[in-house]
Each structure stands twice: as structure tokens, then as C-alpha cells.
Amino acid sequence: DTEVTQTPKHLVMGMTNKKSLKCEQHMGHRAMYWYKQKAKKPPELMFVYSYEKLSINESVPSRFSPECPNSSLLNLHLHALQPEDSALYLCASSPRQGDYGYTFGSGTRLTVV
Amino acid sequence: GQQLNQSPQSMFIQEGEDVSMNCTSSSIFNTWLWYKQDPGEGPVLLIALYKAGELTSNGRLTAQFGITRKDSFLNISASIPSDVGIYFCAGHHDRGSTLGRLYFGRGTQLTVWP
């Protein structure tokens, strides 16, 4: 299995909702990443997990809460989002933090209404 | 964050033509990467470059790591319709406080006319 699987593919949520994005990989990678991508822009790093511990938080607002329950799973919990948070959320993994060989998932297209 | 200047921003070419795009940076990277992103999908790694001066090919794609370590280019030969997409360069440090971060260029939108 050489894929990073993200669910759901699309999500529409209200500003008072709580939802979660899920990311899964079975390549044995020990680094996992969340990126946010606005239309026609490059991906922007949000969080890095290394060996299930949060390694990098790029000053992301607390309405985004990451979680890495085990080495194969990465979640992003969403609460009280704003319409400007609408974007494509990409998960990626690599063998270790610092390995360039990222594998990206297909992303979750999030719309906040 | 570190800025990568990628050009051109967009290209409209005829099928069969060759394409060239490049990226420059104000700082040195240890690794240069080129990704392609199709609509609604995540970026897919095309070529990775580890060493200054390195020239690497992947089918019709050729990329080079500049000798100053501050630039890279990607060439696509004999373009075909499925080459359509956004191409991103990315730089990576393999040590220090920025370990694990990819710094992306703004992307080159490629359109290929049949």
C-alpha cells in the first residue's frame, strides 16, 4: 500500500459545527503532515507529527486541533471555523521528519458556510 | 517564511512543444523537488534532486539542481494533453529548525492545446 487516504473527500460545515478530517497511511511512515491549500496557491504547512508527537505547529489557530492516535492515523479536529478557512486540506507522510519523500493524499475539500 | 520565485506563472502551449519552468530562492536548499498537481488531487512528486549540479530525468521530464543551490529548472519535452496541471517546485532543508518543512513555489499552470 503506497497511498495516503483522506476522508471525507468533501465536507461542508457551518461555523458552529464540530467535524474531523481523517488521514491514514500504511507505509510505515513515522512523520505525518497537515497542509492547507487555497485555490491557485501552493500548500501551506500547518502541523508536523513525528513518531506520534507534535513536532511543528505553524502558529495555527486553536480552532484547528490535530491528533495522532497511532502511527498510521492523523486527524484534524475542526471547531468554530470561519468562511476563510474554506480550502483543500492535504495530509502527507514521509518515512521520517526530514525525509523529503512526501506522499500526499488527495485532500479534503472543506467549505465553511 | 522563505520565498521561492517560480516562473512562469502560466503557460499555454501546443501539443508536442517543449516546456521550461524554473525556481529561484534567496536561500540555499539541500533538496529541490518538483511536483505536479491535478485538479482536486494532492501533489505528486515528479523528480527529486539532492546535489548541486545534478541533472535528473524521469521520462520526458528533466530537472536540474543549480550549482549555487538556490535554483532549479524543470523541462518537459514533447508535451501531451495529460501534462496539463499545476507544477510546483519545492525546497527542503535536511537539518536544523526547518527540518521537515517544504517551501513551495507559487506554481506554474500548464495548459496544452491539442
CSV table of C-alpha atoms in Angstrom, one decimal:
chain,number,residue,atom,x,y,z
A,1,ASP,CA,0.0,0.0,0.0
A,2,THR,CA,1.7,3.2,-1.2
A,3,GLU,CA,-1.2,5.6,-0.6
A,4,VAL,CA,-2.3,8.3,1.9
A,5,THR,CA,-6.0,8.1,2.2
A,6,GLN,CA,-8.0,11.1,3.3
A,7,THR,CA,-11.7,11.1,4.3
A,8,PRO,CA,-14.1,12.7,3.6
A,9,LYS,CA,-13.3,13.9,0.1
A,10,HIS,CA,-15.7,16.9,0.5
A,11,LEU,CA,-17.1,18.5,3.7
A,12,VAL,CA,-19.5,21.4,4.1
A,13,MET,CA,-19.9,22.7,7.7
A,14,GLY,CA,-21.4,25.5,9.5
A,15,MET,CA,-19.5,27.9,11.7
A,16,THR,CA,-20.8,26.3,14.9
A,17,ASN,CA,-20.2,22.7,13.8
A,18,LYS,CA,-17.5,20.4,15.0
A,19,LYS,CA,-16.1,18.0,12.5
A,20,SER,CA,-13.0,15.9,11.9
A,21,LEU,CA,-10.8,15.1,8.9
A,22,LYS,CA,-9.1,11.8,8.8
A,23,CYS,CA,-5.8,10.7,7.2
A,24,GLU,CA,-4.5,7.1,7.1
A,25,GLN,CA,-1.3,5.5,5.7
A,26,HIS,CA,0.1,2.0,6.0
A,27,MET,CA,3.6,2.6,4.6
A,28,GLY,CA,5.2,2.6,8.0
A,29,HIS,CA,6.0,6.3,7.7
A,30,ARG,CA,6.6,7.9,11.1
A,31,ALA,CA,6.2,11.5,10.0
A,32,MET,CA,2.8,12.9,9.1
A,33,TYR,CA,1.8,16.4,8.0
A,34,TRP,CA,-1.2,18.6,7.5
A,35,TYR,CA,-1.2,21.3,4.8
A,36,LYS,CA,-3.8,23.8,3.9
A,37,GLN,CA,-4.1,24.9,0.2
A,38,LYS,CA,-6.2,27.8,-1.1
A,39,ALA,CA,-7.2,27.8,-4.8
A,40,LYS,CA,-4.3,28.5,-7.2
A,41,LYS,CA,-1.9,28.8,-4.3
A,42,PRO,CA,0.8,26.4,-3.0
A,43,PRO,CA,0.3,24.2,0.0
A,44,GLU,CA,1.0,25.8,3.4
A,45,LEU,CA,2.3,23.7,6.3
A,46,MET,CA,0.1,23.6,9.4
A,47,PHE,CA,1.4,20.7,11.6
A,48,VAL,CA,4.0,18.1,11.6
A,49,TYR,CA,3.9,14.9,13.7
A,50,SER,CA,7.0,12.8,14.3
A,51,TYR,CA,6.7,9.4,16.0
A,52,GLU,CA,3.1,10.4,17.0
A,53,LYS,CA,4.3,13.6,18.8
A,54,LEU,CA,3.6,17.1,17.6
A,55,SER,CA,6.8,18.4,16.2
A,56,ILE,CA,5.8,21.6,14.4
A,57,ASN,CA,2.8,23.9,14.8
A,58,GLU,CA,2.9,26.7,12.3
A,59,SER,CA,1.0,29.1,14.6
A,60,VAL,CA,-2.2,27.6,13.5
A,61,PRO,CA,-5.4,29.0,15.3
A,62,SER,CA,-6.7,26.8,18.1
A,63,ARG,CA,-9.9,26.1,16.1
A,64,PHE,CA,-7.8,23.5,14.3
A,65,SER,CA,-6.7,20.7,16.6
A,66,PRO,CA,-4.5,17.9,15.3
A,67,GLU,CA,-4.3,14.4,16.8
A,68,CYS,CA,-2.2,11.4,16.0
A,69,PRO,CA,-3.7,8.4,17.8
A,70,ASN,CA,-1.2,5.9,16.3
A,71,SER,CA,1.5,5.7,13.7
A,72,SER,CA,-1.0,5.1,10.9
A,73,LEU,CA,-3.6,7.7,11.7
A,74,LEU,CA,-3.7,11.5,11.7
A,75,ASN,CA,-6.8,13.5,12.5
A,76,LEU,CA,-7.6,17.2,12.3
A,77,HIS,CA,-10.5,18.3,14.5
A,78,LEU,CA,-12.3,21.4,13.4
A,79,HIS,CA,-14.4,23.7,15.6
A,80,ALA,CA,-15.9,27.1,15.2
A,81,LEU,CA,-14.3,27.6,11.8
A,82,GLN,CA,-14.7,30.8,9.7
A,83,PRO,CA,-15.6,31.0,6.0
A,84,GLU,CA,-12.0,32.0,5.2
A,85,ASP,CA,-10.9,28.5,6.5
A,86,SER,CA,-12.5,27.0,3.4
A,87,ALA,CA,-9.7,25.3,1.5
A,88,LEU,CA,-8.3,22.0,0.4
A,89,TYR,CA,-6.7,20.2,3.4
A,90,LEU,CA,-3.9,17.9,2.4
A,91,CYS,CA,-2.3,15.2,4.5
A,92,ALA,CA,1.1,13.9,3.7
A,93,SER,CA,3.5,11.3,5.2
A,94,SER,CA,7.2,10.6,4.9
A,95,PRO,CA,9.5,7.9,6.4
A,96,ARG,CA,10.8,10.3,9.0
A,97,GLN,CA,10.6,14.0,9.6
A,98,GLY,CA,13.3,15.5,7.4
A,99,ASP,CA,12.9,12.9,4.6
A,100,TYR,CA,11.8,14.8,1.5
A,101,GLY,CA,9.9,11.8,0.1
A,102,TYR,CA,6.5,13.1,0.9
A,103,THR,CA,3.4,11.2,-0.2
A,104,PHE,CA,0.4,13.4,-0.4
A,105,GLY,CA,-3.2,12.4,0.0
A,106,SER,CA,-5.9,13.6,-2.4
A,107,GLY,CA,-7.2,16.1,0.2
A,108,THR,CA,-10.4,17.1,1.8
A,109,ARG,CA,-12.2,20.0,0.1
A,110,LEU,CA,-13.7,21.9,3.1
A,111,THR,CA,-16.4,24.6,2.7
A,112,VAL,CA,-17.4,26.6,5.7
A,113,VAL,CA,-20.8,28.3,5.4
B,1,GLY,CA,8.7,32.1,5.5
B,2,GLN,CA,11.2,31.6,2.8
B,3,GLN,CA,10.0,32.7,-0.7
B,4,LEU,CA,10.6,30.7,-3.8
B,5,ASN,CA,10.1,32.6,-7.1
B,6,GLN,CA,8.7,30.3,-9.7
B,7,SER,CA,8.2,31.3,-13.3
B,8,PRO,CA,6.4,31.5,-15.5
B,9,GLN,CA,3.1,31.7,-13.6
B,10,SER,CA,1.2,30.1,-16.5
B,11,MET,CA,2.0,28.7,-20.0
B,12,PHE,CA,-0.3,27.9,-22.9
B,13,ILE,CA,1.4,25.6,-25.4
B,14,GLN,CA,0.6,23.4,-28.4
B,15,GLU,CA,0.9,19.6,-28.0
B,16,GLY,CA,4.4,18.5,-29.0
B,17,GLU,CA,6.1,21.6,-27.8
B,18,ASP,CA,8.8,21.6,-25.1
B,19,VAL,CA,8.2,23.4,-21.8
B,20,SER,CA,10.7,25.0,-19.4
B,21,MET,CA,10.0,26.4,-15.9
B,22,ASN,CA,12.3,27.5,-13.1
B,23,CYS,CA,12.5,28.4,-9.5
B,24,THR,CA,14.9,30.6,-7.6
B,25,SER,CA,15.4,31.1,-3.9
B,26,SER,CA,17.1,33.7,-1.7
B,27,SER,CA,18.5,30.9,0.4
B,28,ILE,CA,20.2,27.6,-0.1
B,29,PHE,CA,18.3,24.3,-0.1
B,30,ASN,CA,19.7,20.8,0.3
B,31,THR,CA,17.0,19.2,-1.8
B,32,TRP,CA,14.9,20.5,-4.7
B,33,LEU,CA,11.7,18.8,-5.6
B,34,TRP,CA,9.2,19.1,-8.5
B,35,TYR,CA,5.5,18.2,-8.0
B,36,LYS,CA,2.6,18.1,-10.3
B,37,GLN,CA,-1.0,18.7,-9.0
B,38,ASP,CA,-4.1,17.8,-11.0
B,39,PRO,CA,-7.4,19.5,-10.1
B,40,GLY,CA,-8.9,18.0,-6.9
B,41,GLU,CA,-5.9,15.9,-6.2
B,42,GLY,CA,-2.8,16.2,-4.0
B,43,PRO,CA,0.6,17.0,-5.4
B,44,VAL,CA,2.5,14.1,-6.9
B,45,LEU,CA,6.3,14.0,-6.7
B,46,LEU,CA,7.9,14.0,-10.2
B,47,ILE,CA,11.6,14.5,-9.6
B,48,ALA,CA,13.8,14.9,-6.5
B,49,LEU,CA,17.3,16.5,-6.7
B,50,TYR,CA,19.8,16.1,-3.9
B,51,LYS,CA,23.1,17.5,-5.1
B,52,ALA,CA,24.2,20.8,-6.6
B,53,GLY,CA,24.6,20.5,-10.4
B,54,GLU,CA,22.6,17.2,-10.5
B,55,LEU,CA,20.6,16.6,-13.7
B,56,THR,CA,17.9,14.0,-13.4
B,57,SER,CA,15.4,12.7,-15.9
B,58,ASN,CA,12.1,10.9,-15.5
B,59,GLY,CA,10.7,10.0,-18.9
B,60,ARG,CA,10.1,13.2,-20.8
B,61,LEU,CA,10.9,15.3,-17.7
B,62,THR,CA,14.3,16.6,-16.9
B,63,ALA,CA,15.2,18.7,-13.9
B,64,GLN,CA,18.5,20.3,-12.6
B,65,PHE,CA,19.7,21.4,-9.2
B,66,GLY,CA,21.5,24.7,-9.7
B,67,ILE,CA,25.2,24.8,-8.7
B,68,THR,CA,24.5,27.7,-6.3
B,69,ARG,CA,21.9,25.5,-4.6
B,70,LYS,CA,19.5,28.5,-4.9
B,71,ASP,CA,17.7,27.5,-8.1
B,72,SER,CA,16.3,24.6,-10.2
B,73,PHE,CA,14.6,24.2,-13.5
B,74,LEU,CA,12.2,21.6,-15.0
B,75,ASN,CA,11.9,20.8,-18.7
B,76,ILE,CA,9.1,18.8,-20.3
B,77,SER,CA,9.8,17.6,-23.8
B,78,ALA,CA,7.2,16.8,-26.4
B,79,SER,CA,4.2,17.9,-24.3
B,80,ILE,CA,1.0,15.9,-24.4
B,81,PRO,CA,-2.5,16.8,-23.2
B,82,SER,CA,-2.2,14.9,-19.9
B,83,ASP,CA,0.7,17.2,-18.9
B,84,VAL,CA,-1.9,19.8,-18.1
B,85,GLY,CA,-1.8,20.7,-14.4
B,86,ILE,CA,0.0,22.9,-11.9
B,87,TYR,CA,3.7,22.3,-11.4
B,88,PHE,CA,5.2,23.3,-8.1
B,89,CYS,CA,8.9,23.5,-7.2
B,90,ALA,CA,9.7,22.9,-3.5
B,91,GLY,CA,12.9,23.3,-1.5
B,92,HIS,CA,13.8,21.3,1.6
B,93,HIS,CA,16.4,21.5,4.3
B,94,ASP,CA,17.7,18.3,5.8
B,95,ARG,CA,18.7,19.7,9.1
B,96,GLY,CA,18.1,22.5,11.6
B,97,SER,CA,14.9,24.1,12.9
B,98,THR,CA,13.2,23.9,9.4
B,99,LEU,CA,13.6,20.1,9.2
B,100,GLY,CA,10.5,18.6,7.7
B,101,ARG,CA,9.2,21.8,6.1
B,102,LEU,CA,8.8,22.0,2.3
B,103,TYR,CA,8.9,25.6,0.9
B,104,PHE,CA,6.8,25.7,-2.2
B,105,GLY,CA,6.9,28.0,-5.3
B,106,ARG,CA,3.7,29.7,-6.4
B,107,GLY,CA,3.2,27.1,-9.2
B,108,THR,CA,3.1,27.1,-13.0
B,109,GLN,CA,-0.2,26.4,-14.6
B,110,LEU,CA,0.4,24.5,-17.8
B,111,THR,CA,-2.3,24.3,-20.5
B,112,VAL,CA,-1.6,22.1,-23.5
B,113,TRP,CA,-3.7,22.6,-26.7
B,114,PRO,CA,-4.2,19.5,-28.9
